[in-house]
PDB file of C-alpha atoms in Angstrom:
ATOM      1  CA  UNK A 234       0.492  44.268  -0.205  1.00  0.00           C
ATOM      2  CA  UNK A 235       3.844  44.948  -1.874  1.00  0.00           C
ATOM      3  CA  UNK A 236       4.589  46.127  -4.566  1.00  0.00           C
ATOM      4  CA  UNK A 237       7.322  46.135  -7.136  1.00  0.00           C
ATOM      5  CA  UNK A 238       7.694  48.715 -10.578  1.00  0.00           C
ATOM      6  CA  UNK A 239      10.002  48.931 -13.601  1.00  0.00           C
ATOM      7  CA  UNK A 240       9.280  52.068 -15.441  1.00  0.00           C
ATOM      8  CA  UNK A 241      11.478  51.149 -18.182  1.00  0.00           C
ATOM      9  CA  UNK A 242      10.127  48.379 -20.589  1.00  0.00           C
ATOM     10  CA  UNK A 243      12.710  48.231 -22.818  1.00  0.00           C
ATOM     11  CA  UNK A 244      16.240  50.094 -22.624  1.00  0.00           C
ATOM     12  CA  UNK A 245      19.459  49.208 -25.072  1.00  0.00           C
ATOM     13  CA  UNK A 246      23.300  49.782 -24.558  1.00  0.00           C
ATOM     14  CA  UNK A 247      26.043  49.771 -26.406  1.00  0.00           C
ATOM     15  CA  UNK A 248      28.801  47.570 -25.979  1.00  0.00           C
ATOM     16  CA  UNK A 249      31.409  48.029 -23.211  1.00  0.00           C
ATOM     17  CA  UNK A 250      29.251  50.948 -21.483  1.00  0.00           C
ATOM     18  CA  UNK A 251      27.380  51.019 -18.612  1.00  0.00           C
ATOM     19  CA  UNK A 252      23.156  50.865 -18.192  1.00  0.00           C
ATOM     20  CA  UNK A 253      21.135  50.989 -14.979  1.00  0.00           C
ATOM     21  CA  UNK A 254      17.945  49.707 -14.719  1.00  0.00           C
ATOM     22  CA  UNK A 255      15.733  51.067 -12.589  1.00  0.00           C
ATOM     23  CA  UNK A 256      13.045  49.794 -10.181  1.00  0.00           C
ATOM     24  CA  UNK A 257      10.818  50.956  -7.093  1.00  0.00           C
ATOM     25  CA  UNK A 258       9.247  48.905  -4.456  1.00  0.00           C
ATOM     26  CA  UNK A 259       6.378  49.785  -1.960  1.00  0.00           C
ATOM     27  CA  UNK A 260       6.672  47.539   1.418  1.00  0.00           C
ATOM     28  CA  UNK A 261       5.519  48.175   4.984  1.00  0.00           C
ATOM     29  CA  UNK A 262       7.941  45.714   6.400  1.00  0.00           C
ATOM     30  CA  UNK A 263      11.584  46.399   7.249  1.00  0.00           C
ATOM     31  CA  UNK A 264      12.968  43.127   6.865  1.00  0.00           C
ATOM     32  CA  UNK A 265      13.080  42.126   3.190  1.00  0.00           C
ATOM     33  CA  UNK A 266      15.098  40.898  -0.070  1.00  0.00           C
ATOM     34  CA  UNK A 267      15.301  42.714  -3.008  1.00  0.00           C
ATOM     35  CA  UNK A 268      16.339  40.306  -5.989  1.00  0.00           C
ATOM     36  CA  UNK A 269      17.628  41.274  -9.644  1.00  0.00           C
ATOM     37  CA  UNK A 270      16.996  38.069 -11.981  1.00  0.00           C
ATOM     38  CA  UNK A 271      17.947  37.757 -15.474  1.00  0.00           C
ATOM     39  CA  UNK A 272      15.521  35.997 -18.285  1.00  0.00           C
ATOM     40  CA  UNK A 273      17.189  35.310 -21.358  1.00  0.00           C
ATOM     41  CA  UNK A 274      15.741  34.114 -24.569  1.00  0.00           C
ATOM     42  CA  UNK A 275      16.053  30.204 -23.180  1.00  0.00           C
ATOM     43  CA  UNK A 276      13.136  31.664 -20.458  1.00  0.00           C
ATOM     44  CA  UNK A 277      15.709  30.265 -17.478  1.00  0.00           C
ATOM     45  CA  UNK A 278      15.483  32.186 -14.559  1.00  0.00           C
ATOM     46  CA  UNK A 279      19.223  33.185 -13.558  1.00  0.00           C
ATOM     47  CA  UNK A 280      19.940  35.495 -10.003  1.00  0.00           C
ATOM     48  CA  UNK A 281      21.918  37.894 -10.735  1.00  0.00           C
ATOM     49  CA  UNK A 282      22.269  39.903  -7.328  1.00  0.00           C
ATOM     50  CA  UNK A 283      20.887  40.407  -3.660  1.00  0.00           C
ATOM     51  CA  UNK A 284      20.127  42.742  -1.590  1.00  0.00           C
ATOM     52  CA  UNK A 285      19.377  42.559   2.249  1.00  0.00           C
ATOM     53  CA  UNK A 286      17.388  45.184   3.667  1.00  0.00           C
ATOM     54  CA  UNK A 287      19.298  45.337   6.856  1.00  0.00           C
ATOM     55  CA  UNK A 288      22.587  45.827   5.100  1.00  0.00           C
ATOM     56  CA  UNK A 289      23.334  49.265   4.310  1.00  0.00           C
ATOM     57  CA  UNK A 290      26.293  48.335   1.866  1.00  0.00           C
ATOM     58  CA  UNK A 291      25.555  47.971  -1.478  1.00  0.00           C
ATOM     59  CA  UNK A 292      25.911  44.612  -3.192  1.00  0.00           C
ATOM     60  CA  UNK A 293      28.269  43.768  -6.134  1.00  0.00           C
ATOM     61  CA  UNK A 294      28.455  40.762  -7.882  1.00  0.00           C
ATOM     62  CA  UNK A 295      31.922  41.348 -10.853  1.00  0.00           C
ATOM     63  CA  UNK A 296      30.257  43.823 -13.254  1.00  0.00           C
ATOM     64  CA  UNK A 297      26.880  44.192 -11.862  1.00  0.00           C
ATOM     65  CA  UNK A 298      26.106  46.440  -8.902  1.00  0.00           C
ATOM     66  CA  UNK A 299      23.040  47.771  -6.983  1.00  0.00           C
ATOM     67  CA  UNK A 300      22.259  51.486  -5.718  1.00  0.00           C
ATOM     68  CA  UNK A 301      20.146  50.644  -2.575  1.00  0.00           C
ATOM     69  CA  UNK A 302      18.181  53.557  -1.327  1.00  0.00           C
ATOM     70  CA  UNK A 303      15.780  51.847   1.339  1.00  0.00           C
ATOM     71  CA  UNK A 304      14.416  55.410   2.704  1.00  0.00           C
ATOM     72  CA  UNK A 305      13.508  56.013  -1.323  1.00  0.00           C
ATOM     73  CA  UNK A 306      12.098  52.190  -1.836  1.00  0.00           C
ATOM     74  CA  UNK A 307      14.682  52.217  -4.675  1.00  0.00           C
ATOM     75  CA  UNK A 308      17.071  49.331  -5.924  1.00  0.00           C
ATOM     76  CA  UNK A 309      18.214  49.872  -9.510  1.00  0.00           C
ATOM     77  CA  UNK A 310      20.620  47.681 -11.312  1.00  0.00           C
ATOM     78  CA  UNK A 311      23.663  48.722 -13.018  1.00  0.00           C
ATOM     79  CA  UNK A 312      25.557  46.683 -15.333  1.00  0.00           C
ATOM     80  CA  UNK A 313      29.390  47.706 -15.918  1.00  0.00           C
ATOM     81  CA  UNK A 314      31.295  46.964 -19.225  1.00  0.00           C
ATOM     82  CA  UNK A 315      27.803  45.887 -20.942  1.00  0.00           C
ATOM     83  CA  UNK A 316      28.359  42.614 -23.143  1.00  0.00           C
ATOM     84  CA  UNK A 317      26.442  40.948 -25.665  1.00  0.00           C
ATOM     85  CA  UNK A 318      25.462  38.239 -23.487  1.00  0.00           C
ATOM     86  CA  UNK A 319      24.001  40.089 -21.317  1.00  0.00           C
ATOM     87  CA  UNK A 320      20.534  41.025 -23.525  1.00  0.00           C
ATOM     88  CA  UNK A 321      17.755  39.325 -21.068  1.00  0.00           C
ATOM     89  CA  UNK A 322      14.673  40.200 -19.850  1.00  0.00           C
ATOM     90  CA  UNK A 323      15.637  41.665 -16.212  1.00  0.00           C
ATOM     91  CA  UNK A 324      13.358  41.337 -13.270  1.00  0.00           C
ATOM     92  CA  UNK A 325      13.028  43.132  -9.911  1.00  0.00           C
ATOM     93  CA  UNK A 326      11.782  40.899  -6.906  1.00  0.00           C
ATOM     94  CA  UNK A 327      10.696  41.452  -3.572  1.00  0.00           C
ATOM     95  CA  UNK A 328      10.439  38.790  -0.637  1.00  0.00           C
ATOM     96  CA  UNK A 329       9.928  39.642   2.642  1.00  0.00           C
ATOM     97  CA  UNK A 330      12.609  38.743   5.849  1.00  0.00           C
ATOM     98  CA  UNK A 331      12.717  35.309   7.537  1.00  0.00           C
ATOM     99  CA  UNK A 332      10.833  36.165  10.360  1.00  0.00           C
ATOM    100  CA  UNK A 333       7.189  35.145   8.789  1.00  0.00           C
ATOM    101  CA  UNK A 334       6.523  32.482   6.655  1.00  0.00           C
ATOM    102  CA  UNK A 335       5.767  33.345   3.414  1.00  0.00           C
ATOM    103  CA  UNK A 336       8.974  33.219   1.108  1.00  0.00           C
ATOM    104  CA  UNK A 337       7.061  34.437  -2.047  1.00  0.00           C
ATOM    105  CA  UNK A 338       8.448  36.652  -4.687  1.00  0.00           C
ATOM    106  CA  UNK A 339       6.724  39.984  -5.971  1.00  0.00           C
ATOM    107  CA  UNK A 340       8.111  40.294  -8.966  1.00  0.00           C
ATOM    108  CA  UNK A 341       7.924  44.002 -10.989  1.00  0.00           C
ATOM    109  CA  UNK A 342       7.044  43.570 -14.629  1.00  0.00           C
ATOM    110  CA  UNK A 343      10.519  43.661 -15.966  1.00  0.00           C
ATOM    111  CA  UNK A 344      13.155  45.117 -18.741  1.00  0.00           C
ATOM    112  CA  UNK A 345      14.063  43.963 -21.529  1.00  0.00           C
ATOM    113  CA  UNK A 346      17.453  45.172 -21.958  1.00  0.00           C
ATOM    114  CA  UNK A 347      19.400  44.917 -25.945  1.00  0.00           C
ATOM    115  CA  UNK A 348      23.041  44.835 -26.353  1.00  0.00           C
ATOM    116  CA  UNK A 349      24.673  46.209 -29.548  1.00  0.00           C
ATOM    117  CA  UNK A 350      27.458  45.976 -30.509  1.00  0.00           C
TER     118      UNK A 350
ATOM    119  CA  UNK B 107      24.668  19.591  -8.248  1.00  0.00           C
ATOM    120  CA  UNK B 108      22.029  18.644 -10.942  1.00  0.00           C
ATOM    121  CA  UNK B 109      20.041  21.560 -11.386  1.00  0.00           C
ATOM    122  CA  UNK B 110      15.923  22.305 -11.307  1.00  0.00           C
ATOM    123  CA  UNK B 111      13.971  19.869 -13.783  1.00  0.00           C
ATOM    124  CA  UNK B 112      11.194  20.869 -15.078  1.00  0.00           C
ATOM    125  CA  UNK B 113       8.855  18.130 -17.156  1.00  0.00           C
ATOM    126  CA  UNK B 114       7.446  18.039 -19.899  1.00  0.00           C
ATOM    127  CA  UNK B 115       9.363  21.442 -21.539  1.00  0.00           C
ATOM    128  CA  UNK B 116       6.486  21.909 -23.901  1.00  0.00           C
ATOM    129  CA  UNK B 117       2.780  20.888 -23.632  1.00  0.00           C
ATOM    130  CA  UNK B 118      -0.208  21.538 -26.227  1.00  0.00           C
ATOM    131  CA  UNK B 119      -4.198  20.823 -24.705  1.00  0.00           C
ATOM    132  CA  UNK B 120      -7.124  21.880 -25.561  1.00  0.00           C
ATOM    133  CA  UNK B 121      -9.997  23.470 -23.730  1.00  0.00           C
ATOM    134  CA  UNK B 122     -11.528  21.910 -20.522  1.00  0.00           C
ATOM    135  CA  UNK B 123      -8.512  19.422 -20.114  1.00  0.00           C
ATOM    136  CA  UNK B 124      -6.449  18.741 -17.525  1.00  0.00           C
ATOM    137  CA  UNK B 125      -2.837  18.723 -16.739  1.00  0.00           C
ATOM    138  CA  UNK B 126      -0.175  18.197 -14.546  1.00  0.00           C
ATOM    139  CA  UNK B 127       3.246  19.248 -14.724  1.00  0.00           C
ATOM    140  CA  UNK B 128       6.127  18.361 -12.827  1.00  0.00           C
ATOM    141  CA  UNK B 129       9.529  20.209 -10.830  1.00  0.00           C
ATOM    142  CA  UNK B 130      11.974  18.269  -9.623  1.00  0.00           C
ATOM    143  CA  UNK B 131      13.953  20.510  -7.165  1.00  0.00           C
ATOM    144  CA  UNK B 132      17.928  20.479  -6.437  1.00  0.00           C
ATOM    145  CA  UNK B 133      19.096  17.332  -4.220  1.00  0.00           C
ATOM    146  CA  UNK B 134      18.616  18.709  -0.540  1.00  0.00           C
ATOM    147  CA  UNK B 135      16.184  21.659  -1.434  1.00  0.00           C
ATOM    148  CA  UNK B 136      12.326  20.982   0.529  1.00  0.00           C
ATOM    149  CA  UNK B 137      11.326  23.840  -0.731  1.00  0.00           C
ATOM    150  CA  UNK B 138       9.128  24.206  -4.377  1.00  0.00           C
ATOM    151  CA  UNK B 139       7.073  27.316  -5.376  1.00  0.00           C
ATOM    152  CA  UNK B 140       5.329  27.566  -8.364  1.00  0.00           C
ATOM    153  CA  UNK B 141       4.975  30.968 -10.954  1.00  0.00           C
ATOM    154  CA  UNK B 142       2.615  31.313 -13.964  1.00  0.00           C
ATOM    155  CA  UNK B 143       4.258  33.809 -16.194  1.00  0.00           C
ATOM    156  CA  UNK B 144       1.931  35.553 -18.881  1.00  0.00           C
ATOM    157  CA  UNK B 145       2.995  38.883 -21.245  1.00  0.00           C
ATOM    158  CA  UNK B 146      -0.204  39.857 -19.687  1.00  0.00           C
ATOM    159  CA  UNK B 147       0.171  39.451 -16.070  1.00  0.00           C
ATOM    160  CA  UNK B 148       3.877  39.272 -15.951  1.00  0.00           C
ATOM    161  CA  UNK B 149       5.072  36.519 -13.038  1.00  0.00           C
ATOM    162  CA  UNK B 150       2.241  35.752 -10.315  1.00  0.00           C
ATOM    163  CA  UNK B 151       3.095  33.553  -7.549  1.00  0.00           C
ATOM    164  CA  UNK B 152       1.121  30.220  -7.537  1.00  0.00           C
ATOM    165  CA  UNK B 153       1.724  28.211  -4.166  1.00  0.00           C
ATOM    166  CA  UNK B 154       4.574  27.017  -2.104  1.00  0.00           C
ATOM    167  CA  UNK B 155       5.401  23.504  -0.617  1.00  0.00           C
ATOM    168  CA  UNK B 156       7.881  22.903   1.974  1.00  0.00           C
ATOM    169  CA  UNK B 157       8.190  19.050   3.457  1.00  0.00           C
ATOM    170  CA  UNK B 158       4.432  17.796   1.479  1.00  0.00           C
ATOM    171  CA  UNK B 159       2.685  20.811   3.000  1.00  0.00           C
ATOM    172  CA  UNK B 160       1.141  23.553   1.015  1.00  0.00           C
ATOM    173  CA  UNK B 161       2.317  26.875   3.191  1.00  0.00           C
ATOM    174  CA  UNK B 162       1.122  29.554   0.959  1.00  0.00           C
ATOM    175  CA  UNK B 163      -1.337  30.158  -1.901  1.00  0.00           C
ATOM    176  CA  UNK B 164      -1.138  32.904  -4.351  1.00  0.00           C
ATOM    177  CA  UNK B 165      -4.654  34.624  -5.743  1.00  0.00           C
ATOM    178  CA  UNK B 166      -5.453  31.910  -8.214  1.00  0.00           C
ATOM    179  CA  UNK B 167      -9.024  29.603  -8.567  1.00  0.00           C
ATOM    180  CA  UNK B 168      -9.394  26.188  -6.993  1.00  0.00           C
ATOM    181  CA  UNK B 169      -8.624  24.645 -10.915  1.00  0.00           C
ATOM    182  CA  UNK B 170      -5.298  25.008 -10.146  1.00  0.00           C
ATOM    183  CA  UNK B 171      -3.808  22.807  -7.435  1.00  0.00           C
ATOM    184  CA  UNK B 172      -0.517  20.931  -6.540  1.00  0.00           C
ATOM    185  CA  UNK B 173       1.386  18.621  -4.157  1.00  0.00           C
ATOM    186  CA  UNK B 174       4.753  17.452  -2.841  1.00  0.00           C
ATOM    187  CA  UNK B 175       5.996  14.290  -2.721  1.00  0.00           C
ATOM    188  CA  UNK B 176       8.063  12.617   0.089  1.00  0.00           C
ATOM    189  CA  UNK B 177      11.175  13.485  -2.107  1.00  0.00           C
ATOM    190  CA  UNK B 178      10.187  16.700  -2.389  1.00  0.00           C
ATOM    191  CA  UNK B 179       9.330  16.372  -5.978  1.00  0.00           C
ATOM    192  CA  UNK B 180       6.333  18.812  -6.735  1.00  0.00           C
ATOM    193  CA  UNK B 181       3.780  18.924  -9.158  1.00  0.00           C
ATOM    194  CA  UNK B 182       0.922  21.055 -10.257  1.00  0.00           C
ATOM    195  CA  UNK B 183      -2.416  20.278 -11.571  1.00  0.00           C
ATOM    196  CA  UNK B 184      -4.950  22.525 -13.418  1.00  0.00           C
ATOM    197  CA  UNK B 185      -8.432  21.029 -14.838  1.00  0.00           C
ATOM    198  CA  UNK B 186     -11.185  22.511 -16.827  1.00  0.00           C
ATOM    199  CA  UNK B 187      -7.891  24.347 -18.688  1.00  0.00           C
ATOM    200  CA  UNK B 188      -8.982  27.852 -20.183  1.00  0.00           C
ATOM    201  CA  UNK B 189      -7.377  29.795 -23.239  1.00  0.00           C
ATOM    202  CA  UNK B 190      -5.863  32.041 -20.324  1.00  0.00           C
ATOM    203  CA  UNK B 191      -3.939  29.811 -18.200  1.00  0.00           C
ATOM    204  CA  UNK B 192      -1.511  29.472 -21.754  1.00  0.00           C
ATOM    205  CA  UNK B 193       1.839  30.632 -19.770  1.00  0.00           C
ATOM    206  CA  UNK B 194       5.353  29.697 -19.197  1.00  0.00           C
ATOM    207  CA  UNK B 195       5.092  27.900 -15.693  1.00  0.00           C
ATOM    208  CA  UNK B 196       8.047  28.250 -13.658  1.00  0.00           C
ATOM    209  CA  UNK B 197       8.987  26.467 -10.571  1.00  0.00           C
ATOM    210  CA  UNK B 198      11.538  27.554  -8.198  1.00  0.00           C
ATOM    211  CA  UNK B 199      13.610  25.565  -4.921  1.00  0.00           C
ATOM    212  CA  UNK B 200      14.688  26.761  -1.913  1.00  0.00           C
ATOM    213  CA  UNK B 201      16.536  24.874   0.775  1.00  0.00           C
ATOM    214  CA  UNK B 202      14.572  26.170   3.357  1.00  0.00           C
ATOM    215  CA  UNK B 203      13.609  27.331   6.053  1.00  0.00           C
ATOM    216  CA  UNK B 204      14.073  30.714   5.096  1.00  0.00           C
ATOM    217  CA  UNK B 205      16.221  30.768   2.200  1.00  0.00           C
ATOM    218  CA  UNK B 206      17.657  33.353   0.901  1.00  0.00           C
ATOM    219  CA  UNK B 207      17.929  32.332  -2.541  1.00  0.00           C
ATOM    220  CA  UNK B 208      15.420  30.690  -4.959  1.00  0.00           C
ATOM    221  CA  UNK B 209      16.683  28.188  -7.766  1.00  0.00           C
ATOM    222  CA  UNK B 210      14.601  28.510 -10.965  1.00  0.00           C
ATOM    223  CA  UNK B 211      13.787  25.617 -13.628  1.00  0.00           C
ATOM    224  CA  UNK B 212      13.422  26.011 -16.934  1.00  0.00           C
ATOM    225  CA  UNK B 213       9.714  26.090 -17.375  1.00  0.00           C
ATOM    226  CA  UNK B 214       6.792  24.421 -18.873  1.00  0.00           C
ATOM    227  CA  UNK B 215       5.365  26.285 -21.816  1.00  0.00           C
ATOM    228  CA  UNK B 216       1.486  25.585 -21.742  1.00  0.00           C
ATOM    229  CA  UNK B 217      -0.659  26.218 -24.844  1.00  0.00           C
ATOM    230  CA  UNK B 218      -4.804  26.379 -24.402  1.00  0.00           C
ATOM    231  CA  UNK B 219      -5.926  25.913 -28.152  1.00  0.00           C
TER     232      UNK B 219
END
């Protein structure tokens, strides 16, 4: 079964800086999704970025980027030029390829990131 | 594009009830998955419908259970409602058939008094 972890429960940023959030996934499979998704106080469930196994490139999405290290089952989250708004709950995800049939999302048990400013 | 509805927002039973809520999925999306989220347990996956067909099942009992309508409306059920299945219920759309992407609604917050 996969597996997803966030070791960090909570972390905080200032302002304008940068954070990365970090999370580690356990999979047997070598066609997957890794998912970052944003819950803010209003508990709506917002993507924030995606991640294809097969691609080696990184994905970036304006000031959020991902460091994808698929031989270290790693995908953390960093977050560029850190804004107020951006104070959520974040959660990892896991889904495996489109070549089964079940689309479900592993979820890890998420960050809850704080803004100050 | 009208987004994912959930209904109702907010519900309050009491022990051994029923309920049902209700997702309405983006125009054009067959695909609706439901997620019980719980401080506890964090976000578990419930079941998935695609075109009125249940094609997976997370680890849950047989109290909760759910359909699809021809419109691919969704909606889940759970009877005999315990003080533990108080969560934030979140449904989620795909357009299928292997979407990348999944399209969350806002939630139903369920209270067990």
């Amino acid at each position: 079964a996969q597996t997803v972890t966030q070791s960090q429960p909570e972390m905080s940023v200032q302002e304008a800086e940068t954070v990365t959030l970090s999370c580690t996934y356990d999979t047997s499979e070598s066609d997957y999704y890794l998912f970052w998704y944003k819950q803010p106080p209003s508990r709506q469930m917002i993507l924030v970025i995606r991640q294809e196994a097969y691609k080696q490139q990184n994905a970036t999405e304006n000031r959020f980027s991902v460091n994808f290290q698929k031989a270290a089952k790693s995908f953390s989250l960093k977050i560029s030029d850190s804004q107020l708004g951006d104070a959520a709950m974040y959660f990892c995800a896991y889904r495996r390829g489109s070549g089964g049939s079940n689309y479900k999302l592993t979820f890890g048990k998420g960050t809850l990131l704080t803004v100050n400013p | 594009k009208a987004g994912v509805t959930q209904t109702p927002r907010y519900l309050i039973k009491t022990r051994g009830q029923q309920v049902t809520l209700s997702c309405s999925p983006i125009s054009g999306h067959r695909s609706v998955s439901w997620y019980q989220q719980t401080p506890g347990q964090g976000l578990q996956f419930l079941f998935e419908y695609f075109s009125e067909t249940q094609r997976n099942k997370g680890n849950f009992p047989g109290r909760f259970s759910g359909r699809q309508f021809s419109n691919s409306r969704s909606e889940m059920n759970v009877s005999t409602l315990e003080l533990g299945d108080s969560a934030l219920y979140l449904c989620a759309c795909g357009d299928d058939p292997a979407y990348n992407e999944q399209f969350f609604g806002p939630g139903t917050r369920l209270t067990v008094l």
